[in-house]
Coordinates of C-alpha atoms in Angstrom, one line a residue:
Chain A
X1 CA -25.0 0.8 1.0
X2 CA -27.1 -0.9 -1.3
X3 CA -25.3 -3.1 -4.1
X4 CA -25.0 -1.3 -7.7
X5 CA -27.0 -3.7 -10.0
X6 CA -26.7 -1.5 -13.3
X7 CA -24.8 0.8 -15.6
X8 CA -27.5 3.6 -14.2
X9 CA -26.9 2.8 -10.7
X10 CA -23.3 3.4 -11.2
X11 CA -23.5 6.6 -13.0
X12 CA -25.5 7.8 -10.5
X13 CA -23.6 7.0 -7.6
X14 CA -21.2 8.6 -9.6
X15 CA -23.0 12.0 -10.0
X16 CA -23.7 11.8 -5.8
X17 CA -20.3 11.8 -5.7
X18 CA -19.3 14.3 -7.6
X19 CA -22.1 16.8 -6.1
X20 CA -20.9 16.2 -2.5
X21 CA -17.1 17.1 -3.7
X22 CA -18.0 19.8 -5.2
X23 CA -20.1 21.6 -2.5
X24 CA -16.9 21.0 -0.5
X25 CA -15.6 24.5 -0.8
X26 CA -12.4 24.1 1.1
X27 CA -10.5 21.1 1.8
X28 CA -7.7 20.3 3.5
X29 CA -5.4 17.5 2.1
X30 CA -3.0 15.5 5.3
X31 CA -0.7 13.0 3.4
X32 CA -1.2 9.9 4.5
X33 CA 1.6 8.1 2.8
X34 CA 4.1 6.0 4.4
X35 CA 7.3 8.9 4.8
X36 CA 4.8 11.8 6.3
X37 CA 2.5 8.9 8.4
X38 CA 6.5 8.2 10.1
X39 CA 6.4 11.8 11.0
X40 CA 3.1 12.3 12.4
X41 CA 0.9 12.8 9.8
X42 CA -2.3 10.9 11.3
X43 CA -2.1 12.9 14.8
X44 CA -2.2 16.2 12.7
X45 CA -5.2 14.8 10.5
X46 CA -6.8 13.8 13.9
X47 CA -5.8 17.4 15.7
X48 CA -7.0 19.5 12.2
X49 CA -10.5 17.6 12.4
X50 CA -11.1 17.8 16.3
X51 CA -10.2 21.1 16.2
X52 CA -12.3 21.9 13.2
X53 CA -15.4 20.4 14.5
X54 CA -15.0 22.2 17.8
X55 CA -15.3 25.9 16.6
X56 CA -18.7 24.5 14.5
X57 CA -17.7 24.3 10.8
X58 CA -19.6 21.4 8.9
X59 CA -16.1 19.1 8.3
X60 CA -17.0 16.4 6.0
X61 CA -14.6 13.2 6.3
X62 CA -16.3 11.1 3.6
X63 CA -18.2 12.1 0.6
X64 CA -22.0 11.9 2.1
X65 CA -24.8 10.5 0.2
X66 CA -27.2 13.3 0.7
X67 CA -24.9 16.6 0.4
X68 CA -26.8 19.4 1.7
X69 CA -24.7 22.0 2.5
X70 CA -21.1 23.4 2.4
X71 CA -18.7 22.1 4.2
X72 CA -15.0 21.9 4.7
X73 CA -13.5 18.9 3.7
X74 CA -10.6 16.7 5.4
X75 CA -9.1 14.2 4.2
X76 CA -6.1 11.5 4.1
X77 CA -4.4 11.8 0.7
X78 CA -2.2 9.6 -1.0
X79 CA 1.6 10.7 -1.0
X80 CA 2.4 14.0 -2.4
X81 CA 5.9 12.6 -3.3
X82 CA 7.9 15.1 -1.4
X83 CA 8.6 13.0 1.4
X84 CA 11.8 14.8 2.4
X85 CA 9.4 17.5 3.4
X86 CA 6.9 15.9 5.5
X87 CA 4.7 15.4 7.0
X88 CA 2.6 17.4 4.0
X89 CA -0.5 19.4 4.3
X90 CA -2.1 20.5 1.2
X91 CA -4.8 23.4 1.2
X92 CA -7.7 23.9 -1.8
X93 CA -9.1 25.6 -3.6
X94 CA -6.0 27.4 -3.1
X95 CA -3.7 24.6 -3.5
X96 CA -1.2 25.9 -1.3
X97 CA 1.1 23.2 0.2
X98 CA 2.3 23.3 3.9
X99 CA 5.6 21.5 5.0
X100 CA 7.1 20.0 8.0
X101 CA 3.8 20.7 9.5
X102 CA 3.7 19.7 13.3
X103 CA 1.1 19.4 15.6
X104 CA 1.4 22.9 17.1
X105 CA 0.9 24.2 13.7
X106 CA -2.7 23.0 13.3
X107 CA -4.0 25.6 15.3
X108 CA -2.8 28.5 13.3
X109 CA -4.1 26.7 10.2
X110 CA -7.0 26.3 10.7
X111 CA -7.5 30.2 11.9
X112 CA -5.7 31.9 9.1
X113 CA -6.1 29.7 6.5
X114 CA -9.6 27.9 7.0
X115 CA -11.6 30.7 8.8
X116 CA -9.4 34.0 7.6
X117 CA -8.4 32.5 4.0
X118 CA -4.8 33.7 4.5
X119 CA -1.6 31.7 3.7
X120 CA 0.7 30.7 7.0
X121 CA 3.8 31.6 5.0
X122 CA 6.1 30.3 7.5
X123 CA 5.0 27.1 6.4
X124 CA 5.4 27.1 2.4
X125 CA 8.2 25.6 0.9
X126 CA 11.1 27.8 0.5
X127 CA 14.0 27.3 -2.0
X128 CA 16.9 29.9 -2.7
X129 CA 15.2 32.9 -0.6
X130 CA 12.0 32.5 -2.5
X131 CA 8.9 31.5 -0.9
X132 CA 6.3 29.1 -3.0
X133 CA 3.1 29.1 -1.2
X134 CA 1.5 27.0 -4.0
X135 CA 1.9 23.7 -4.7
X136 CA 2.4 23.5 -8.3
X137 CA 4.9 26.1 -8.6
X138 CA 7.6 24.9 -6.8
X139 CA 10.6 24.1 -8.6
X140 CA 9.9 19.8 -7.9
X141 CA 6.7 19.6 -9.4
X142 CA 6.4 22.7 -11.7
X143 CA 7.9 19.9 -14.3
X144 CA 6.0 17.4 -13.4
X145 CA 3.4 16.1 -15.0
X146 CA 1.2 12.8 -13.3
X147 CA -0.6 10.6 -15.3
X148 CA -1.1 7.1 -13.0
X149 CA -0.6 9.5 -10.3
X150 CA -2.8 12.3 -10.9
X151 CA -5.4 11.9 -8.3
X152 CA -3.2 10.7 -5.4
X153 CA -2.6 13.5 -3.3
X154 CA -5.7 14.6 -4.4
X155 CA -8.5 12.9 -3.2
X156 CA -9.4 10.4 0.3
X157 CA -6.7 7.8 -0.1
X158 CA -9.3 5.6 1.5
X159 CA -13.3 6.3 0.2
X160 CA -13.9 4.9 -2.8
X161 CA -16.9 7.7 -3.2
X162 CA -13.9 10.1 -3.6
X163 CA -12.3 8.0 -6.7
X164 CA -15.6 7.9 -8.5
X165 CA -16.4 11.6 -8.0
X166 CA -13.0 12.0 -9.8
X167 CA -14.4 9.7 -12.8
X168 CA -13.3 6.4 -11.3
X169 CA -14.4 3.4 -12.6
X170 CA -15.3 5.0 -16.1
X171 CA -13.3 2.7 -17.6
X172 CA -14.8 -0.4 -16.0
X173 CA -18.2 0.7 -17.3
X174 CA -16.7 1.0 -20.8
X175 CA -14.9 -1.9 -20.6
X176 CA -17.8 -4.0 -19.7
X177 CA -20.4 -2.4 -21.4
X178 CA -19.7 -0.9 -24.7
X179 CA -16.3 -3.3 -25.5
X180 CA -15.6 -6.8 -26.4
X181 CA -12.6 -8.8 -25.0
X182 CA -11.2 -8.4 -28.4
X183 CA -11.5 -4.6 -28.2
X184 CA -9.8 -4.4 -24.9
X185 CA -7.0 -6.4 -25.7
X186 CA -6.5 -4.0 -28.7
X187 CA -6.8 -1.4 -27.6
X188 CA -4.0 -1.8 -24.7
X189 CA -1.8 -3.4 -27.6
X190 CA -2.1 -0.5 -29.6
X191 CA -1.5 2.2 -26.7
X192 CA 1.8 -0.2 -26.8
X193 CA 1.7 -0.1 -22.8
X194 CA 5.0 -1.7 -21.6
X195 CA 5.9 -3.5 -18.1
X196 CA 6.3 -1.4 -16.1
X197 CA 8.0 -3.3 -13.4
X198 CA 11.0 -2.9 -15.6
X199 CA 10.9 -5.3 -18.3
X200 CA 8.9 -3.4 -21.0
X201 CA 7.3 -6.1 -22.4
X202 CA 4.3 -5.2 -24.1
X203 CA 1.3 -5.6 -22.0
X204 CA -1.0 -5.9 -24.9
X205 CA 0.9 -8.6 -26.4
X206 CA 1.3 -10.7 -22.6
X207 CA -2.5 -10.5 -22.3
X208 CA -3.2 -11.4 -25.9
X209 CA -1.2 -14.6 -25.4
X210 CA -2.6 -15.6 -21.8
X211 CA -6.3 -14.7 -23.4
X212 CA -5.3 -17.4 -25.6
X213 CA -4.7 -20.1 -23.6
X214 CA -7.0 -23.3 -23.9
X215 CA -6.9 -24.3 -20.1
X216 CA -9.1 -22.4 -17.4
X217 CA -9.3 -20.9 -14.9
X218 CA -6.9 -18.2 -15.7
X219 CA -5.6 -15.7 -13.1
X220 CA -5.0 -12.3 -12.9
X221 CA -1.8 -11.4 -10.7
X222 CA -0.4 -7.9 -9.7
X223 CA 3.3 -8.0 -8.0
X224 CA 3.5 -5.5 -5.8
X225 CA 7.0 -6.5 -5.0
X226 CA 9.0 -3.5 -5.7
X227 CA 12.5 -3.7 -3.8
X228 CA 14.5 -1.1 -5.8
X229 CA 16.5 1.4 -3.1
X230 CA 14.6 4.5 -2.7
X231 CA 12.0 3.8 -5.7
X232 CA 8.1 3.9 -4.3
X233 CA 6.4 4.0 -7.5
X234 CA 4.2 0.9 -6.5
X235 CA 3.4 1.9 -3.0
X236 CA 2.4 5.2 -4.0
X237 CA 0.0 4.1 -6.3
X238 CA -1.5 1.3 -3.9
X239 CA -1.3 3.6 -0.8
X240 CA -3.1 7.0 -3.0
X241 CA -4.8 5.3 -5.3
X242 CA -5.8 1.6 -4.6
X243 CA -9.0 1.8 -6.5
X244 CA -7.2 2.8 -9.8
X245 CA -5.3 -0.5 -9.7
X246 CA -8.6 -2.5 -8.6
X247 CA -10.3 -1.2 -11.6
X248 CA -7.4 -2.1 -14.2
X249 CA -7.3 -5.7 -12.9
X250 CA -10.8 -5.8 -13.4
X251 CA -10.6 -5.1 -17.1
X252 CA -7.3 -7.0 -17.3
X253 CA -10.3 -9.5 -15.9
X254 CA -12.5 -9.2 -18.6
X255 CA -10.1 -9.2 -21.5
X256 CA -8.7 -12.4 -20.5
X257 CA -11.6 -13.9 -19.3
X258 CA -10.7 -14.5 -15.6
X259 CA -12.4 -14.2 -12.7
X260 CA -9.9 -14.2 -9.9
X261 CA -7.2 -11.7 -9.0
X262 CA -4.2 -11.6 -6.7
X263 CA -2.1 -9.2 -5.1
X264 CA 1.3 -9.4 -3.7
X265 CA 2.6 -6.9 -1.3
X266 CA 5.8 -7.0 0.1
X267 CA 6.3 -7.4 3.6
X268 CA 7.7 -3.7 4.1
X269 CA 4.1 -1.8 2.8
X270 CA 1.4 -2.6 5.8
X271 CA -0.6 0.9 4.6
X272 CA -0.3 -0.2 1.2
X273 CA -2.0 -3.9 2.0
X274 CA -4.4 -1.7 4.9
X275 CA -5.6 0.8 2.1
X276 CA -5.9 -2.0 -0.6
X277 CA -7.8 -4.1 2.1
X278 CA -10.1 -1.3 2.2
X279 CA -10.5 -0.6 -1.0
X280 CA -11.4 -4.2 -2.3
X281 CA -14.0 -4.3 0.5
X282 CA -15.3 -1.0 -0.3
X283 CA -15.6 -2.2 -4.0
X284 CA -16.9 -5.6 -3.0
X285 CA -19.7 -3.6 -0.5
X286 CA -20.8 -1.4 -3.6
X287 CA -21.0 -4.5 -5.7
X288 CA -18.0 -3.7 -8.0
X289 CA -16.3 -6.7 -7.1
X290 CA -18.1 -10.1 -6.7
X291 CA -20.6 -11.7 -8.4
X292 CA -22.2 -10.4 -11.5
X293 CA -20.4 -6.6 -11.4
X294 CA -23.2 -4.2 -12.4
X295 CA -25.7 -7.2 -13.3
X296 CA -23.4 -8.5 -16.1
X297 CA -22.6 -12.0 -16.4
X298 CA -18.9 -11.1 -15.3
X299 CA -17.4 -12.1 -11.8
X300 CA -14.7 -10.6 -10.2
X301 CA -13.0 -11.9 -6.6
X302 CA -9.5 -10.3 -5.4
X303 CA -7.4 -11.6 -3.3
X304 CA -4.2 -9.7 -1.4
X305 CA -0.9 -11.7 0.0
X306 CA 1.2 -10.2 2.4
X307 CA 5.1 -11.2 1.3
X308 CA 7.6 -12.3 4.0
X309 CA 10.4 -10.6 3.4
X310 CA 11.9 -12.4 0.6
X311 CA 13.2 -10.1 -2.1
X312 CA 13.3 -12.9 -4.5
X313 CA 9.4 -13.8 -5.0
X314 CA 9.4 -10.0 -7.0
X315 CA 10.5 -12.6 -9.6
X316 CA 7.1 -13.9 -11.4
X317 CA 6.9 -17.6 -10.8
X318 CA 8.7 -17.2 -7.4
X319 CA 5.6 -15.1 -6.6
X320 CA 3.1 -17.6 -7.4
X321 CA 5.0 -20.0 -5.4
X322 CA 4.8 -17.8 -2.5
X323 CA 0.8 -17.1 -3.1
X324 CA 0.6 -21.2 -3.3
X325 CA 1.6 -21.1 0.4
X326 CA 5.3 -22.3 -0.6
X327 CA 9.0 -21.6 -0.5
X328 CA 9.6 -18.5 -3.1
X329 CA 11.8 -20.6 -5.1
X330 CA 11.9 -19.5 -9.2
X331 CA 12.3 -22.3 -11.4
X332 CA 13.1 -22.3 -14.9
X333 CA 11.5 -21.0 -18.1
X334 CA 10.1 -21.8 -20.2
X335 CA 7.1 -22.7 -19.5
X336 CA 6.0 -19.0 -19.1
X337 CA 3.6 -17.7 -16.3
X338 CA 1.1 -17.3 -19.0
X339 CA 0.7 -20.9 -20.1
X340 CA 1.6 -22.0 -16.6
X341 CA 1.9 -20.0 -13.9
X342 CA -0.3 -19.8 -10.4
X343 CA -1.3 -23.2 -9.1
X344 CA 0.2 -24.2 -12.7
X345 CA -2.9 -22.1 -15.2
X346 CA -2.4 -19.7 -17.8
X347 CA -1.8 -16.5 -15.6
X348 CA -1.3 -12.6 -16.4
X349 CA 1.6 -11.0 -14.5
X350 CA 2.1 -7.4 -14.3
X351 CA 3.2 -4.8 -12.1
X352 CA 0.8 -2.2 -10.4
X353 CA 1.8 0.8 -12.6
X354 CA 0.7 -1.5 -15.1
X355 CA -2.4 -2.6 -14.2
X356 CA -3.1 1.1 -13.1
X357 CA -2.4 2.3 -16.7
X358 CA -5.4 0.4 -18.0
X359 CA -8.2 2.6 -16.8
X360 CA -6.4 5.7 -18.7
X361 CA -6.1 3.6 -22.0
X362 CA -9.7 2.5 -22.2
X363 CA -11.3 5.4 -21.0
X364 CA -9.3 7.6 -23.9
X365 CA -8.8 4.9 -26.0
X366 CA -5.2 4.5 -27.4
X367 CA -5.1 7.2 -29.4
X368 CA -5.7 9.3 -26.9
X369 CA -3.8 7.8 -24.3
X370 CA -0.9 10.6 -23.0
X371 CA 2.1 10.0 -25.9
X372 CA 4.6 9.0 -22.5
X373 CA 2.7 5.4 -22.3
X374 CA 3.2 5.2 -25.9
X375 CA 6.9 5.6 -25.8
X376 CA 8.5 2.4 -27.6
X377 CA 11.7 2.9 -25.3
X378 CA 11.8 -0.4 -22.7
X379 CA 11.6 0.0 -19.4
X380 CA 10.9 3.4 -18.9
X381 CA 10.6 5.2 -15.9
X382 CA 7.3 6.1 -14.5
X383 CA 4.4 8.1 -15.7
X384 CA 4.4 11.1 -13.3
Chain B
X1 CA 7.5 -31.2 27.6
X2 CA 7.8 -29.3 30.9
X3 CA 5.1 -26.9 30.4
X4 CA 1.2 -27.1 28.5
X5 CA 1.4 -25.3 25.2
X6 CA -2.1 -23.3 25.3
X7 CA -3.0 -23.3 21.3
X8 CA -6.1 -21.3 21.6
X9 CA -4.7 -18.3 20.3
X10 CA -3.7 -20.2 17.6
X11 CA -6.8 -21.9 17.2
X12 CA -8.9 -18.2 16.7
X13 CA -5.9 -17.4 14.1
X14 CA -6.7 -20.9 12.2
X15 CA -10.4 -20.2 12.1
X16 CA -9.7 -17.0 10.5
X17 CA -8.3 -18.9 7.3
X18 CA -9.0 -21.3 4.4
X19 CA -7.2 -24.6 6.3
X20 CA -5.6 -25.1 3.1
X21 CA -1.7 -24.5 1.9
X22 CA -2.6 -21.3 0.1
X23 CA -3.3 -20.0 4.1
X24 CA 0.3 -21.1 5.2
X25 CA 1.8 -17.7 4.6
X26 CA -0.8 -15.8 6.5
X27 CA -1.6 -18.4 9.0
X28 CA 2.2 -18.2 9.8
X29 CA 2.1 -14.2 10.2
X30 CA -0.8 -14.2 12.4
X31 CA 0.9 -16.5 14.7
X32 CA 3.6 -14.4 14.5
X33 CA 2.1 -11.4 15.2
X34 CA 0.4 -12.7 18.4
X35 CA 3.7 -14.4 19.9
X36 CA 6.6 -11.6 18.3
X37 CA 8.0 -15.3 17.1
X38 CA 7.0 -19.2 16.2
X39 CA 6.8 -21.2 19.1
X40 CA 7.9 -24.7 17.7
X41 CA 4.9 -25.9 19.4
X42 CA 3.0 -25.1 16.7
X43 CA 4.5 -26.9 13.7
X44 CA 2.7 -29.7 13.8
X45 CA -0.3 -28.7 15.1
X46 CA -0.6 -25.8 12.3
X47 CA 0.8 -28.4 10.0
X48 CA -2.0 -31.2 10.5
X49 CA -4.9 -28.3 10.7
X50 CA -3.7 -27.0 6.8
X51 CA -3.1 -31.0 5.7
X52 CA 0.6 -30.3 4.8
X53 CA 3.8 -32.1 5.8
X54 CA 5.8 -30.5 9.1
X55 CA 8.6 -30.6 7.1
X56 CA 7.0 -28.1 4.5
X57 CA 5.9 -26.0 6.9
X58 CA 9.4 -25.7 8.6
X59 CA 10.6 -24.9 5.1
X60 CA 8.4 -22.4 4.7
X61 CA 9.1 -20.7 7.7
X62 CA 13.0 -20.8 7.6
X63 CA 12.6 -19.1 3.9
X64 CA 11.1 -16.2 4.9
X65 CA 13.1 -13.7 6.3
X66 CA 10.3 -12.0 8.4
X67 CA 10.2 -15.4 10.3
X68 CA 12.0 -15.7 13.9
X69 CA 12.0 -19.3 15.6
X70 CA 13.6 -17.7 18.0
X71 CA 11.4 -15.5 20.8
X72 CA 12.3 -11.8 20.6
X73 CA 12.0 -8.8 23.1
X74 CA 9.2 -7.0 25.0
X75 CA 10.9 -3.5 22.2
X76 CA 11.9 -4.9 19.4
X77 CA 13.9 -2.2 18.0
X78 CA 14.7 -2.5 13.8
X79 CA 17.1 0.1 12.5
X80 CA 16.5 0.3 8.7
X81 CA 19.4 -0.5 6.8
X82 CA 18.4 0.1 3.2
X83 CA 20.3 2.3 1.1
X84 CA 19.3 5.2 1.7
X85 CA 19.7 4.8 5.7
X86 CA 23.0 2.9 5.2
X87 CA 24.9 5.7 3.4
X88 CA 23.2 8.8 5.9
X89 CA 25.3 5.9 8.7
X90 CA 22.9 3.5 10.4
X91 CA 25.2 1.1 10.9
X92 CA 26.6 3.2 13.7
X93 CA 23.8 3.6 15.5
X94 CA 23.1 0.0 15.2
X95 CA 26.7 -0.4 16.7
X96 CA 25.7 1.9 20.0
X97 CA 21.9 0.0 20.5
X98 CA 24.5 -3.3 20.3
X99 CA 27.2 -2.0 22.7
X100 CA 24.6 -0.7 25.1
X101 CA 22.7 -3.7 25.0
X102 CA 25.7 -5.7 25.6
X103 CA 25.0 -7.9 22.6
X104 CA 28.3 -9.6 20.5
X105 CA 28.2 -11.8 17.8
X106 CA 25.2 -12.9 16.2
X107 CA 23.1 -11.9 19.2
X108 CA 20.1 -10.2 18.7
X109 CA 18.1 -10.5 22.0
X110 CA 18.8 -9.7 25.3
X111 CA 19.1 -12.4 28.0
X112 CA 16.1 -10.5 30.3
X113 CA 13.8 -10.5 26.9
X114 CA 13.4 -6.8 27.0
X115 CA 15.3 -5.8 23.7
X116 CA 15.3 -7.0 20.3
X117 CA 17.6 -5.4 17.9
X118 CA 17.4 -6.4 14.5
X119 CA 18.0 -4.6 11.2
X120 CA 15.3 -4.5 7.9
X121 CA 16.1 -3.5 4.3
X122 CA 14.0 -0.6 3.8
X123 CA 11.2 1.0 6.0
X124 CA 10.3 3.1 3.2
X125 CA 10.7 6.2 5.5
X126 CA 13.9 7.2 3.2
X127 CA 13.2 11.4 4.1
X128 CA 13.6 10.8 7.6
X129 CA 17.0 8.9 7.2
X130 CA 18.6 7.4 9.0
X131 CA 15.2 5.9 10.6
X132 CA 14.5 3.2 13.5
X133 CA 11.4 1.6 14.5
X134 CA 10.6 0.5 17.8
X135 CA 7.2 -1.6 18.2
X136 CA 6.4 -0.2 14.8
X137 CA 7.1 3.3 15.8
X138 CA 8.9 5.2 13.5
X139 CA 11.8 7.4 14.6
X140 CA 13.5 9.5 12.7
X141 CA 17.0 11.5 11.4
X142 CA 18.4 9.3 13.8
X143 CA 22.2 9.5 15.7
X144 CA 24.1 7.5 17.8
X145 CA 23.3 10.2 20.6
X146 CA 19.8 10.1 20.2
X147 CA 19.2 6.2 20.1
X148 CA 21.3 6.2 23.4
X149 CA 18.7 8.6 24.5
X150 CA 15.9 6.4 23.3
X151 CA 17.2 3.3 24.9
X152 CA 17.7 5.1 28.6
X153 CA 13.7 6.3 27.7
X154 CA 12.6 2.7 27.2
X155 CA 14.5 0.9 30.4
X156 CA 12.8 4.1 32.1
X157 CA 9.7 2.6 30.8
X158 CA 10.2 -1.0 31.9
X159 CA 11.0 -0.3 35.3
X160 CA 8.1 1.8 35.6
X161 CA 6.5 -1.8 34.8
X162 CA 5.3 -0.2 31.0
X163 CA 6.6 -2.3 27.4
X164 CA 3.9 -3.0 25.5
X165 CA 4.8 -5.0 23.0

């Protein structure tokens, strides 16, 4: 894959993309999050396609370059969210959603439902006697409504072809394009975006105040550190949709005029640090991180860190300790991690959900940014 | 020093990083990863190939709880403890893999090496509580009962000369 040197390159990259999903008539969705890859999700992925490709359909596993004819598509999608369930198998166009799918299952889905279009009822999610074969209209997610997570579960987990024939990286090319640094940081003060690692502290105003500071370089820095019991917010969004966080630290990037970002990953998320691993190279191969994204004068390196299974570097200058190679030891405040925070420069902490707001708010600018990230309440629980 | 202490593995692992402090944390993982545990052999060599103190290094390595100075098992088993697994009653299963494996007090490997049995916050596998991992296997809706089971599975293995670690 040849490096993408300009806004046209992108855009049409982007309309490949979004040809090849489209002639991809059926596809069949594995969750590939961490509760349904503990019950066997990968081996079912790996049984679905061998046995796909043996009676002769055209299975595509990755969005190809030159589409030329239907096919089905498999893929590894991000968690569904109804882990209890697991391991998950989603069906479209249909959008019917299989649970507790085992291995012996695959066979019978992919005769009735992939070749004979029917629904393996014995399958679908049942609830009070009543049988919901489709996804969206059972009782846990007929109220739901995802906004950070509204591709994952939808598209490969792991091919960043997949996020930009969804729109990915729209807001990037906005951002760097048709905004100023000034615009950016307004706009994501105005959507009054708040932490959303808990704190609520408004993200426009933490930027505005590190994009301030005299002393360079400044760092970008994401704390994927969750350690609340039973709360997967962050891993979700790393594990389904890395590519939505790269791209918000990326504009977090260019409206604070940095050129270097970190992630921190606990210890306890390997498939979040594998896919994100992927994902940066994938972006880096495609020239959308590096040197000179898109021809522009702006540069953009990542960097991921892998905790060690302290739960105290979630706190923010504990964390930069850690990156530094160091004990996770906090120390006091002031000074704040904006004015001095990793290897003691003006750095911009936030959490994922965050950072993975920020493509939402440029792309639809503040106003029309969904009213939930405009709530003033603090610390409000997550968009989905 | 009764025995040569080979440090090639260690020195593939070092080429794979920055030698700088900023590597310490990954440097210390990788070594990890290839030895289940940190031989103290490699303090100071790690510590004069990033250009930090031995002291630091030791620091950083008792911090971290992922970090064992001492050598673990050929199965290192880690019942998940976190609260979701905690109140569906890990804690008696992680009684029964003790009992069974004879190990009292603060013991945590077995004197032949072949078991490991530790406990972590939260594999993140909260629907299949209470869960286990063994080698990074994940089992799940675990009971006492069926990690007995488990256990006479893996000495099965072992004798039959199997344990991959």
């Amino acid at each position: 894959m040849t490096k993408l040197m300009s806004r046209q390159d992108l855009q049409n990259l982007r309309s490949v993309c979004q040809r090849a999903l489209s002639l991809e008539t059926k596809k069949i969705l594995v969750c590939g999050g961490t509760g349904c890859v503990a019950g066997g999700s990968l081996d079912i992925y790996d049984k679905l396609k061998d046995m796909l490709q043996a009676r002769g359909i055209h299975v595509s596993v990755e969005l190809a370059h030159e589409p030329h004819e239907e096919s089905v598509g498999i893929k590894k999608s991000g968690c569904h969210g109804f882990c209890e369930m697991g391991p998950l198998v989603r069906v479209e166009p249909q959008g019917w959603l299989y649970t507790k799918v085992k291995l012996d299952d695959c066979e019978e889905i992919v005769e009735k439902t992939i070749v004979g279009g029917e629904c393996v009822e014995r399958l679908a999610y049942r609830q009070n006697g009543k049988i919901y074969r489709k996804q969206e209209d059972i009782p846990f997610y007929a109220k739901q409504h995802r906004v950070v997570l509204e591709h994952c579960g939808h598209i490969n987990a792991t091919s960043v072809y997949d996020y930009l024939a969804v729109g990915g990286y729209q807001a990037l090319e906005k951002a760097l394009f048709d905004m100023n640094q000034d615009q950016i940081l307004d706009e994501v003060s105005e959507s009054n975006l708040r932490g959303r690692g808990g704190g609520g502290f408004p993200a426009g105003r933490k930027w505005k105040s590190c994009a301030r500071q005299k002393e360079t370089p400044r760092y970008i820095v994401c704390n994927g550190d969750e350690g609340d019991p039973g709360a997967f917010m962050d891993r979700s969004a790393m594990e389904g949709d890395p590519h939505r966080l790269i791209e918000g630290m990326i504009i977090a990037g260019i409206a604070i005029g940095s050129s270097e970002g970190y992630i921190y990953v606990r210890a306890e998320y390997p498939l979040a640090v594998d896919r994100l691993r992927m994902a940066i190279a994938q972006a880096e191969e495609i020239g959308l991180l590096g040197d000179n994204i898109l021809g522009t004068e702006f540069s953009f390196h990542m960097h991921i860190n892998r905790g060690a299974g302290a739960f105290v570097c979630g706190e923010g200058s504990a964390l930069t300790a850690s990156i530094e190679g160091k004990r996770g030891m906090p120390r006091v405040k002031p000074p704040r991690t904006v004015e001095h925070g990793l290897f003691d420069k003006p750095t911009n902490l936030n959490n994922v959900e965050t950072y993975a707001n920020v493509p939402m708010i440029i792309e639809n600018g503040a106003a029309g940014t969904n009213p939930s990230a405009r709530r003033t309440v603090p610390a409000q629980r997550p968009l989905r | 020093m009764t025995r040569q202490f080979d440090f090639a593995p260690v020195d593939r692992i070092l080429d794979n990083h920055p030698r700088s402090e900023l590597s310490t944390i990954a440097i210390l993982q990788d070594i990890q990863e290839h030895y289940h545990y940190l031989p103290r052999e490699v303090f100071p060599y790690v510590a004069k190939a990033i250009g930090v103190g031995e002291a630091r290094l030791y620091g950083v390595a008792t911090f971290y709880e992922n970090f064992s100075l001492e050598p673990k098992g050929k199965y290192v088993i880690r019942c998940c403890d976190g609260t979701a697994c905690h109140v569906r009653g890990s804690i008696p299963i992680l009684e029964r893999l003790r009992q069974e494996l004879g190990l009292v007090g603060g013991k945590k490997t077995t004197d032949d090496l072949n078991f490991t049995v530790e406990t972590v916050s939260c594999l993140g596998a909260c629907g299949l509580a209470p869960a286990m991992t063994v080698n990074g296997t994940v089992y799940g809706a675990m009971t006492p009962d069926k990690a007995s089971e488990l256990l006479r599975e893996l000495k099965a293995e072992l004798e039959k000369g199997g344990g991959q670690a």
